[in-house]
Amino acid sequence: MKILVVGAGATGGYFGARLAQAGKDVTFLVRPRRAAALRERGLRLTGVGEDETVTPRLVTAGELTGPYDLVLLSVKATALDAALDDIAPAVGPGTAILPLLNGMAHLSRLGARFGEGAVLGGVARIISTLNGEGDIVRLAPVASLSVGEQRGGPSERVAAIAAVLTDAGIDTRVPDDTLTAMWGKWVLISTLSGLTCLMRGTVGDVAAVPGGRAFVEGLLGECAAVAAAAGHPVPKGELDALATMLTTEGSPLTASLYRDVVSGAPTEVEHVLADLTDRARLHDVGTPLLDLVVLHLRVHEHRTAAD
C-alpha cells in the first residue's frame, strides 16, 4: 500500500514514523522548512521511554507524482485549505483519504473537493507535542487510531488499511459507527480545550480549586448535549470516564489548543469549538460556558493577528 502522510507533526509524524519503521511504503508531504530540518536531524521520537530516529522519505508541494493508495491527512485545521491544494496530485480514483483532524467540518470540505466516497472517518488518540527542535515528544503512553467508512459498516478498503496499520504495531480500531466515535473525540477535545484555555491551567489545576469540578462537569455536559442532539450521543460509560479524567487532581493534562495559546500561536477555535456552538444553535441547545470559551479564544486570535 502506497501511503502519503501529510504533515510530520506531533500526530501524523508519530504514526507515519511507526509505519516507516515497519517497512511500509511511506512518504511524508511537508513544507520546505520542515523538510530541511528532517533531512538534517531525522524524524525523532522521544518521551514515554522512547528515543528513536527515523530517516523519512520526503516530498514538498509540487513534487508529488501519481496517486497514492492512502492519504493520511494530519494537519492543523488552519492549514487545511492549503493542504487540499497540495494533496490534489496524490488523489486518484482509488485513493482513500483518512483525515485525523479534530471536529467534523473537514469532512464536508474534503468531500466537496475529492468526492464524499473518497473520505473516511478517523480518530487519533495520542498525547504528544513538538519541542523546540521539532522532535515529537509523547506525553502519555496512549497512541491509537480508529478508521471506518463515514456511512458505517465494514468495507474491504477499511479492512486493508486496518491490517497495514496493525502490522506496523499501531493500536488500530474499526468502530461500528465511525461518526459517533468522532463525535466522542470531539466532545473530549472541546471540553479539555475549553477548561484549560479559559482557566489557563492544567486539568489538575482546575480540579484543585473550589468550583473547578462543577465547571468541568458543566462544560462536558454542554458538549455532550450537542452530540446527543446531533444524533451521536456519547455512551454514559464513556462520559463517566471522561468526567473522571478531566477532574483528576494533580493531572498535568492540557490540550494542544491550550499549548498554542500559551505559545502565542493561532488556534483551531473556529474549526473545533465555534463549529460546535454553531451546531448547538441548529439544535436549540444552550451552551453558555462553551460560548464563553469561544469568545475568549477569539480575543486571543484577534491579538495574535494584530501581533
Tab-separated table of C-alpha atoms in Angstrom:
chain	number	residue	atom	x	y	z
A	1	MET	CA	0.000	0.000	0.000
A	2	LYS	CA	1.467	3.326	-1.106
A	3	ILE	CA	0.918	5.816	1.743
A	4	LEU	CA	1.269	9.601	1.838
A	5	VAL	CA	1.414	11.168	5.302
A	6	VAL	CA	0.528	14.851	5.081
A	7	GLY	CA	2.348	16.659	7.847
A	8	ALA	CA	5.117	15.371	10.116
A	9	GLY	CA	3.914	16.951	13.313
A	10	ALA	CA	3.060	15.536	16.709
A	11	THR	CA	0.303	13.239	15.379
A	12	GLY	CA	0.991	12.415	11.738
A	13	GLY	CA	4.717	12.318	12.351
A	14	TYR	CA	4.334	9.729	15.087
A	15	PHE	CA	2.043	7.345	13.205
A	16	GLY	CA	3.969	7.848	9.963
A	17	ALA	CA	7.204	7.020	11.759
A	18	ARG	CA	5.711	3.798	13.067
A	19	LEU	CA	4.685	2.842	9.531
A	20	ALA	CA	8.159	3.654	8.193
A	21	GLN	CA	9.833	1.648	10.966
A	22	ALA	CA	7.721	-1.337	9.932
A	23	GLY	CA	8.993	-1.084	6.362
A	24	LYS	CA	5.792	0.274	4.820
A	25	ASP	CA	5.851	2.385	1.645
A	26	VAL	CA	5.506	5.789	3.335
A	27	THR	CA	6.242	9.288	2.064
A	28	PHE	CA	5.823	12.481	4.122
A	29	LEU	CA	4.494	15.628	2.455
A	30	VAL	CA	5.969	18.590	4.358
A	31	ARG	CA	6.803	22.254	3.962
A	32	PRO	CA	10.324	23.141	2.743
A	33	ARG	CA	11.471	24.380	6.152
A	34	ARG	CA	10.290	21.188	7.879
A	35	ALA	CA	11.872	19.112	5.116
A	36	ALA	CA	15.245	20.791	5.693
A	37	ALA	CA	15.076	20.110	9.427
A	38	LEU	CA	14.079	16.471	8.925
A	39	ARG	CA	16.861	15.894	6.403
A	40	GLU	CA	19.359	17.306	8.888
A	41	ARG	CA	18.146	15.648	12.106
A	42	GLY	CA	15.800	12.878	11.031
A	43	LEU	CA	12.307	12.376	12.437
A	44	ARG	CA	12.923	11.930	16.142
A	45	LEU	CA	10.581	10.364	18.691
A	46	THR	CA	11.104	10.868	22.401
A	47	GLY	CA	9.174	10.666	25.653
A	48	VAL	CA	7.471	7.701	27.370
A	49	GLY	CA	10.744	5.815	27.491
A	50	GLU	CA	11.497	6.008	23.777
A	51	ASP	CA	14.323	7.728	21.940
A	52	GLU	CA	14.268	6.809	18.262
A	53	THR	CA	15.180	8.396	14.954
A	54	VAL	CA	13.600	7.629	11.579
A	55	THR	CA	15.018	8.713	8.233
A	56	PRO	CA	11.848	9.668	6.362
A	57	ARG	CA	11.167	9.793	2.633
A	58	LEU	CA	10.100	13.395	1.971
A	59	VAL	CA	8.372	15.432	-0.715
A	60	THR	CA	7.238	19.031	-0.791
A	61	ALA	CA	4.254	20.548	-2.590
A	62	GLY	CA	4.769	20.396	-6.346
A	63	GLU	CA	6.938	17.276	-6.183
A	64	LEU	CA	4.093	14.754	-5.984
A	65	THR	CA	3.728	12.438	-8.958
A	66	GLY	CA	0.957	9.910	-9.399
A	67	PRO	CA	-1.769	8.809	-6.998
A	68	TYR	CA	-1.339	7.125	-3.609
A	69	ASP	CA	-3.494	4.352	-2.170
A	70	LEU	CA	-3.891	6.084	1.198
A	71	VAL	CA	-3.506	9.725	2.188
A	72	LEU	CA	-3.133	10.112	5.943
A	73	LEU	CA	-4.080	13.759	6.482
A	74	SER	CA	-2.777	15.178	9.741
A	75	VAL	CA	-2.588	18.967	9.642
A	76	LYS	CA	-3.974	21.769	11.756
A	77	ALA	CA	-7.395	22.964	10.630
A	78	THR	CA	-5.812	26.349	9.929
A	79	ALA	CA	-3.669	24.682	7.241
A	80	LEU	CA	-6.455	22.588	5.697
A	81	ASP	CA	-7.179	24.796	2.685
A	82	ALA	CA	-3.533	24.784	1.612
A	83	ALA	CA	-3.322	21.039	2.216
A	84	LEU	CA	-6.263	20.391	-0.122
A	85	ASP	CA	-4.358	22.006	-2.974
A	86	ASP	CA	-1.116	20.270	-2.035
A	87	ILE	CA	-2.531	16.728	-1.993
A	88	ALA	CA	-4.606	17.027	-5.176
A	89	PRO	CA	-1.938	15.356	-7.382
A	90	ALA	CA	-1.812	12.415	-4.951
A	91	VAL	CA	-5.543	11.669	-5.103
A	92	GLY	CA	-6.663	9.287	-7.824
A	93	PRO	CA	-9.904	7.337	-8.413
A	94	GLY	CA	-8.920	4.644	-5.900
A	95	THR	CA	-7.321	6.838	-3.244
A	96	ALA	CA	-8.679	6.696	0.312
A	97	ILE	CA	-8.238	9.837	2.415
A	98	LEU	CA	-8.021	9.281	6.183
A	99	PRO	CA	-8.201	12.654	7.979
A	100	LEU	CA	-7.059	12.821	11.602
A	101	LEU	CA	-8.286	16.335	12.367
A	102	ASN	CA	-10.462	17.092	15.376
A	103	GLY	CA	-14.070	18.142	14.880
A	104	MET	CA	-16.225	17.343	11.853
A	105	ALA	CA	-16.165	20.334	9.482
A	106	HIS	CA	-13.247	18.954	7.466
A	107	LEU	CA	-15.327	16.011	6.235
A	108	SER	CA	-17.597	18.169	4.093
A	109	ARG	CA	-14.680	20.239	2.776
A	110	LEU	CA	-12.747	17.150	1.771
A	111	GLY	CA	-15.863	15.580	0.272
A	112	ALA	CA	-16.615	18.666	-1.787
A	113	ARG	CA	-13.083	18.657	-3.208
A	114	PHE	CA	-12.432	14.937	-3.749
A	115	GLY	CA	-15.836	13.256	-3.511
A	116	GLU	CA	-17.539	12.039	-0.357
A	117	GLY	CA	-16.749	8.414	-1.177
A	118	ALA	CA	-13.004	9.054	-1.029
A	119	VAL	CA	-13.100	10.331	2.552
A	120	LEU	CA	-13.008	8.006	5.541
A	121	GLY	CA	-13.739	8.850	9.146
A	122	GLY	CA	-10.815	8.768	11.522
A	123	VAL	CA	-9.910	9.337	15.156
A	124	ALA	CA	-6.385	9.699	16.505
A	125	ARG	CA	-5.843	9.322	20.230
A	126	ILE	CA	-2.377	10.465	21.185
A	127	ILE	CA	-0.991	13.000	23.641
A	128	SER	CA	2.108	14.459	22.056
A	129	THR	CA	3.741	17.708	21.061
A	130	LEU	CA	6.731	19.101	19.170
A	131	ASN	CA	9.644	20.501	21.140
A	132	GLY	CA	11.737	23.472	20.110
A	133	GLU	CA	13.894	21.321	17.842
A	134	GLY	CA	10.919	19.776	16.056
A	135	ASP	CA	11.160	16.394	17.754
A	136	ILE	CA	7.944	14.504	18.569
A	137	VAL	CA	7.539	14.250	22.346
A	138	ARG	CA	4.958	11.780	23.632
A	139	LEU	CA	3.448	12.963	26.894
A	140	ALA	CA	1.486	9.777	27.719
A	141	PRO	CA	1.507	6.134	26.559
A	142	VAL	CA	-1.836	6.290	24.716
A	143	ALA	CA	-1.500	6.064	20.914
A	144	SER	CA	-4.278	4.576	18.777
A	145	LEU	CA	-6.117	5.115	15.503
A	146	SER	CA	-9.740	4.436	14.612
A	147	VAL	CA	-10.762	4.194	10.967
A	148	GLY	CA	-14.042	3.474	9.223
A	149	GLU	CA	-16.443	4.389	6.473
A	150	GLN	CA	-18.490	7.508	7.177
A	151	ARG	CA	-21.662	5.564	6.457
A	152	GLY	CA	-20.591	2.857	8.908
A	153	GLY	CA	-20.313	-0.861	8.338
A	154	PRO	CA	-17.380	-2.943	7.055
A	155	SER	CA	-15.563	-2.453	3.773
A	156	GLU	CA	-12.634	-4.077	2.004
A	157	ARG	CA	-10.562	-0.892	1.924
A	158	VAL	CA	-11.025	-0.227	5.649
A	159	ALA	CA	-10.046	-3.816	6.422
A	160	ALA	CA	-6.932	-3.455	4.247
A	161	ILE	CA	-5.937	-0.150	5.865
A	162	ALA	CA	-6.521	-1.505	9.374
A	163	ALA	CA	-4.373	-4.529	8.536
A	164	VAL	CA	-1.465	-2.334	7.405
A	165	LEU	CA	-1.704	-0.121	10.493
A	166	THR	CA	-1.936	-3.091	12.829
A	167	ASP	CA	1.008	-4.800	11.141
A	168	ALA	CA	3.039	-1.659	11.920
A	169	GLY	CA	2.296	-2.108	15.625
A	170	ILE	CA	-0.295	0.675	15.760
A	171	ASP	CA	-3.278	0.074	18.057
A	172	THR	CA	-5.998	0.196	15.373
A	173	ARG	CA	-9.760	0.035	15.831
A	174	VAL	CA	-12.660	-0.173	13.384
A	175	PRO	CA	-15.726	1.153	15.236
A	176	ASP	CA	-19.249	0.104	14.267
A	177	ASP	CA	-20.204	3.790	13.969
A	178	THR	CA	-17.233	5.902	12.953
A	179	LEU	CA	-19.060	9.246	13.051
A	180	THR	CA	-20.206	8.621	16.636
A	181	ALA	CA	-16.607	7.775	17.543
A	182	MET	CA	-15.540	11.087	16.012
A	183	TRP	CA	-18.195	12.931	17.981
A	184	GLY	CA	-16.922	11.278	21.166
A	185	LYS	CA	-13.408	12.565	20.473
A	186	TRP	CA	-14.858	15.992	19.614
A	187	VAL	CA	-16.650	16.163	22.969
A	188	LEU	CA	-13.416	15.261	24.768
A	189	ILE	CA	-11.238	17.735	22.865
A	190	SER	CA	-13.757	20.576	23.182
A	191	THR	CA	-14.115	20.102	26.927
A	192	LEU	CA	-10.383	19.715	27.534
A	193	SER	CA	-9.555	22.694	25.318
A	194	GLY	CA	-12.246	24.811	26.905
A	195	LEU	CA	-11.302	24.163	30.507
A	196	THR	CA	-7.532	24.528	30.052
A	197	CYS	CA	-7.692	27.593	27.773
A	198	LEU	CA	-10.290	29.504	29.749
A	199	MET	CA	-8.745	28.708	33.127
A	200	ARG	CA	-5.131	28.912	31.884
A	201	GLY	CA	-4.086	25.779	33.712
A	202	THR	CA	-3.904	22.007	33.695
A	203	VAL	CA	-6.724	19.604	34.484
A	204	GLY	CA	-5.204	19.233	37.944
A	205	ASP	CA	-5.062	22.991	38.489
A	206	VAL	CA	-8.761	23.364	37.714
A	207	ALA	CA	-9.778	20.337	39.800
A	208	ALA	CA	-7.859	21.638	42.813
A	209	VAL	CA	-9.885	24.819	43.352
A	210	PRO	CA	-13.444	25.382	44.599
A	211	GLY	CA	-15.887	25.313	41.704
A	212	GLY	CA	-13.406	23.707	39.346
A	213	ARG	CA	-15.081	20.312	39.159
A	214	ALA	CA	-18.510	21.851	38.705
A	215	PHE	CA	-17.222	23.973	35.834
A	216	VAL	CA	-15.706	20.962	34.086
A	217	GLU	CA	-18.848	18.878	34.537
A	218	GLY	CA	-20.983	21.750	33.215
A	219	LEU	CA	-18.801	22.225	30.139
A	220	LEU	CA	-18.709	18.488	29.451
A	221	GLY	CA	-22.487	18.361	29.790
A	222	GLU	CA	-22.924	21.109	27.202
A	223	CYS	CA	-20.626	19.427	24.661
A	224	ALA	CA	-22.285	16.052	25.203
A	225	ALA	CA	-25.741	17.613	24.782
A	226	VAL	CA	-24.782	18.911	21.327
A	227	ALA	CA	-23.551	15.461	20.292
A	228	ALA	CA	-26.779	13.860	21.514
A	229	ALA	CA	-28.926	16.428	19.703
A	230	ALA	CA	-26.977	15.760	16.500
A	231	GLY	CA	-27.834	12.061	16.761
A	232	HIS	CA	-24.477	10.832	18.055
A	233	PRO	CA	-24.798	10.535	21.841
A	234	VAL	CA	-21.671	9.637	23.773
A	235	PRO	CA	-22.329	6.431	25.776
A	236	LYS	CA	-22.790	7.008	29.518
A	237	GLY	CA	-19.811	4.849	30.429
A	238	GLU	CA	-17.578	6.886	28.143
A	239	LEU	CA	-18.927	10.156	29.535
A	240	ASP	CA	-18.321	8.984	33.094
A	241	ALA	CA	-14.750	8.062	32.181
A	242	LEU	CA	-14.225	11.490	30.586
A	243	ALA	CA	-15.590	13.239	33.680
A	244	THR	CA	-13.184	11.300	35.883
A	245	MET	CA	-10.200	12.002	33.620
A	246	LEU	CA	-10.981	15.711	33.377
A	247	THR	CA	-11.421	16.223	37.136
A	248	THR	CA	-8.380	14.289	38.391
A	249	GLU	CA	-6.434	16.291	40.966
A	250	GLY	CA	-2.756	16.607	40.151
A	251	SER	CA	-3.268	15.720	36.471
A	252	PRO	CA	-0.788	17.550	34.196
A	253	LEU	CA	-3.088	17.071	31.185
A	254	THR	CA	-3.630	20.013	28.830
A	255	ALA	CA	-4.937	20.379	25.275
A	256	SER	CA	-2.803	21.110	22.236
A	257	LEU	CA	-5.024	24.142	21.692
A	258	TYR	CA	-4.004	25.370	25.156
A	259	ARG	CA	-0.341	24.918	24.266
A	260	ASP	CA	-0.946	27.024	21.142
A	261	VAL	CA	-2.458	29.779	23.280
A	262	VAL	CA	0.442	29.750	25.732
A	263	SER	CA	2.958	29.985	22.884
A	264	GLY	CA	1.040	32.840	21.244
A	265	ALA	CA	0.202	30.796	18.148
A	266	PRO	CA	-3.093	30.776	16.194
A	267	THR	CA	-5.584	28.132	17.303
A	268	GLU	CA	-8.263	25.882	15.831
A	269	VAL	CA	-11.020	27.711	17.722
A	270	GLU	CA	-13.275	28.110	14.678
A	271	HIS	CA	-12.941	24.541	13.426
A	272	VAL	CA	-13.175	22.787	16.801
A	273	LEU	CA	-15.128	24.987	19.210
A	274	ALA	CA	-17.060	27.583	17.210
A	275	ASP	CA	-18.376	24.909	14.846
A	276	LEU	CA	-19.711	23.045	17.880
A	277	THR	CA	-21.567	26.142	19.100
A	278	ASP	CA	-22.979	26.671	15.599
A	279	ARG	CA	-24.369	23.138	15.653
A	280	ALA	CA	-25.744	23.766	19.125
A	281	ARG	CA	-27.753	26.706	17.730
A	282	LEU	CA	-29.097	24.497	14.940
A	283	HIS	CA	-30.424	22.029	17.502
A	284	ASP	CA	-31.560	24.691	20.009
A	285	VAL	CA	-29.054	23.552	22.654
A	286	GLY	CA	-27.843	26.160	25.128
A	287	THR	CA	-24.061	26.340	25.579
A	288	PRO	CA	-23.238	29.409	27.743
A	289	LEU	CA	-19.924	28.022	29.035
A	290	LEU	CA	-18.787	26.923	25.587
A	291	ASP	CA	-19.834	30.303	24.160
A	292	LEU	CA	-17.584	31.990	26.740
A	293	VAL	CA	-14.662	29.782	25.723
A	294	VAL	CA	-15.162	30.704	22.053
A	295	LEU	CA	-15.306	34.423	22.873
A	296	HIS	CA	-12.151	34.141	24.974
A	297	LEU	CA	-10.246	32.395	22.192
A	298	ARG	CA	-11.490	34.763	19.511
A	299	VAL	CA	-9.964	37.594	21.512
A	300	HIS	CA	-6.713	35.623	21.509
A	301	GLU	CA	-6.979	35.210	17.719
A	302	HIS	CA	-7.570	38.952	17.311
A	303	ARG	CA	-4.487	39.721	19.396
A	304	THR	CA	-2.386	37.141	17.523
A	305	ALA	CA	-3.379	38.570	14.155
A	306	ALA	CA	-2.529	42.093	15.328
A	307	ASP	CA	0.881	40.978	16.556
